[in-house]
Amino acid sequence: MPFPAQGHMNPLLKLAKLLHSKGFFITFIHTALYHRRLLRTSSSSSVSSSASFRFVTIDDGVSEDESTHTLHYVQDCMRRHCPASLRELLVREEDEGVVPPATCIVSDGVMSFTLGVAEELRLPQVLFWTMSACGFMGYLLFEEIIKRDMAPLKDDVTARNDARLDARIDWVPAMKNARLRDMPTFITHPSHPKHQGMLEFMIEECRNASRATAIVLNTFDALELPVLDAISASLAPPVLTVGPLMGLNNNKLIFEEPKVWQEEMGCLKWLEAQQDSSVLYINFGSIAVMTSAQLSELAFGIAGSGCRFLWVVRPDSVDGGLDGLPAGFVEETMGRGLMIMGWCPQEEVLGHRAVGGFMTHSGWNSMLESVIEGVPMACLPSVAEQPTNSRFACGEWAVGLEIGLIGDLKRERVEGVIRELMEGEKGREIRKRALEVKEEAWRAVKPGGSSYVNLDKLVYDVLKAPMTLNG
Ligand code: UDP
């Protein structure tokens, strides 16, 4: 059961497919909100299922008018409505006997209300926190940060220049290079209108994590071992790394994946005509939004860098649409850039030989997709734990260059980082390191690798699939 957003849906679906390939019958649960979004782009009236992998929708109490939604509103509705809907579904289906009775629940880490249902029905319950280990650690540290009186800071507007944001998280050795400003934005910008209630919510979700039978993370040991050790030391359940899931997930597609956006495939054809590692791919995921002033700064920086680029802009990601593009941007970049209003097959794009850099909002799925393809990054984080991901990618792992928060965007900085990434000495070092990390990622998912072994532990020790199911 994923949280209803693309960055959660993708990894949960990948894990579900892996569990299916190990012999489990899968019921993949959408909430009504996500189902409505799917139907907006789908011609059929329902989401397709196969005999042993089906999609079911349960009631979530979320209003149909999405313009009024905040993250916390959606979370709160689901927390209040979904447990009863989920319980009713599981009990009814067990009584009817048409599908096999549920033997375990795997849900998103931020959907911990499922724990109560699992406990009542005496089922093992795995929480899959879809973020990086460093991001998860950031959330786990919220209570301690508050206890130490480092945050929350009162005023968001002045907060960015507040020297207190430079305080180090030095009491956790694995986080010692991170500053308060690198922690998830729910604690550094708590009064942002979109963050209302999220600080308290995440603290509660972190407390609930201890009730799970196991915690699963989409990362790999070689990348985040010190932080993973710190997480294991602070949580009772075993923490199993099974990432990058896209590396483990080599089983054939068994159904058409439900998608909220139609993919524009034309960009792959354009990439075909470009030279190896020559293109900067720019995409800010499924949630990040920017103002037209920020779009304009970004466009000036991209145009000024002179680089070849593929820029995919989600239609609802800029207030005011593309009107904010500077006059002459299209003419100036004609022939060396492709800008697409829409959604692209990102994993294929990142795997394309022509892509030599990725300007990302530092969402965890995007970063992992970049890591497994060895593509170096320019990081422009926006919300949630993205600043933490950016800090680790550009510091500890040395696979990216930091542009800074989207909210602080300056064209000179954008231009400078792009040049450095695509042509500079630092860029060359980072590219080399990205290829080493790519090797480490693939080692983790090959037989005997840490994530490969952990997946088996999850399947046979935690979720207790009979060994014979493995074929
Ligand atoms: N994605 C995609 N096409 C796009 C943009 C994004 O397929 O044009 C996918 C991307 O591959 C990733 C997910 O959407 O799997 C975005 O997740 P991420 O954690 O990076 O960011 P979020 O959207 O949650 O902020």
Short mmCIF file of N, CA, C and O in Angstrom, two decimals, residues 38 46 75 105 119 121 125 162 178 203-204 240 244 250 284 310 320 359 385 427 435 457:
data_model
loop_
_atom_site.label_atom_id
_atom_site.label_comp_id
_atom_site.label_asym_id
_atom_site.label_seq_id
_atom_site.Cartn_x
_atom_site.Cartn_y
_atom_site.Cartn_z
N LEU A 38 -5.55 8.40 -11.68
CA LEU A 38 -5.26 7.43 -12.74
C LEU A 38 -6.33 7.46 -13.82
O LEU A 38 -6.04 7.43 -15.00
N SER A 46 -11.24 1.24 -15.21
CA SER A 46 -10.60 0.66 -14.04
C SER A 46 -9.14 0.39 -14.36
O SER A 46 -8.71 0.47 -15.50
N GLN A 75 -2.69 13.15 4.36
CA GLN A 75 -2.22 12.17 5.33
C GLN A 75 -3.25 11.95 6.43
O GLN A 75 -3.52 10.81 6.83
N ILE A 105 1.35 -7.60 5.42
CA ILE A 105 1.07 -6.28 4.85
C ILE A 105 2.40 -5.57 4.65
O ILE A 105 3.25 -5.53 5.55
N GLU A 119 -1.65 -5.55 13.34
CA GLU A 119 -1.59 -6.07 14.71
C GLU A 119 -2.89 -6.78 15.06
O GLU A 119 -2.89 -7.88 15.61
N LEU A 121 -5.04 -8.20 13.03
CA LEU A 121 -5.22 -9.44 12.26
C LEU A 121 -4.02 -10.39 12.42
O LEU A 121 -3.94 -11.41 11.75
N GLN A 125 4.09 -7.10 9.46
CA GLN A 125 3.90 -5.82 8.77
C GLN A 125 5.26 -5.19 8.46
O GLN A 125 6.06 -4.92 9.35
N ASP A 162 19.63 32.58 8.43
CA ASP A 162 19.85 32.43 9.86
C ASP A 162 21.08 31.55 10.10
O ASP A 162 21.13 30.41 9.63
N ALA A 178 26.51 17.04 7.89
CA ALA A 178 25.24 17.68 7.55
C ALA A 178 24.97 18.83 8.52
O ALA A 178 25.32 18.75 9.71
N ILE A 203 7.22 13.11 12.99
CA ILE A 203 7.71 12.62 14.29
C ILE A 203 6.90 11.38 14.70
O ILE A 203 7.44 10.37 15.14
N GLU A 204 5.58 11.46 14.50
CA GLU A 204 4.74 10.34 14.88
C GLU A 204 5.02 9.10 14.02
O GLU A 204 5.09 7.98 14.52
N LEU A 240 16.29 -3.57 6.44
CA LEU A 240 16.76 -4.31 5.28
C LEU A 240 16.88 -3.40 4.06
O LEU A 240 15.89 -2.80 3.63
N PRO A 244 19.45 -0.65 -5.36
CA PRO A 244 18.35 0.01 -6.05
C PRO A 244 17.40 -1.02 -6.64
O PRO A 244 17.82 -1.92 -7.36
N ASN A 250 14.27 -7.36 -12.57
CA ASN A 250 14.47 -7.68 -13.98
C ASN A 250 13.43 -8.66 -14.52
O ASN A 250 13.57 -9.16 -15.62
N PHE A 284 12.43 17.75 -12.66
CA PHE A 284 12.25 17.96 -11.21
C PHE A 284 11.14 17.12 -10.60
O PHE A 284 10.51 17.53 -9.62
N LEU A 310 18.17 18.35 -22.45
CA LEU A 310 16.79 17.86 -22.59
C LEU A 310 16.09 18.28 -21.32
O LEU A 310 16.43 17.82 -20.23
N GLY A 320 1.96 29.74 -13.62
CA GLY A 320 1.95 30.59 -14.81
C GLY A 320 2.49 29.90 -16.06
O GLY A 320 2.72 30.54 -17.08
N MET A 359 20.29 17.30 -14.06
CA MET A 359 19.93 18.33 -13.09
C MET A 359 18.63 17.87 -12.44
O MET A 359 17.61 17.73 -13.11
N GLU A 385 12.98 15.72 2.25
CA GLU A 385 14.37 15.32 2.56
C GLU A 385 15.30 15.54 1.37
O GLU A 385 16.45 15.07 1.37
N GLY A 427 33.83 18.19 -12.57
CA GLY A 427 32.85 17.35 -13.28
C GLY A 427 33.46 16.01 -13.67
O GLY A 427 32.83 14.96 -13.55
N LEU A 435 30.69 6.51 -11.82
CA LEU A 435 30.84 5.19 -12.45
C LEU A 435 31.24 4.13 -11.41
O LEU A 435 30.80 2.99 -11.45
N LYS A 457 16.00 -12.41 2.65
CA LYS A 457 15.65 -12.37 4.09
C LYS A 457 14.23 -11.86 4.27
O LYS A 457 13.45 -12.39 5.06
#
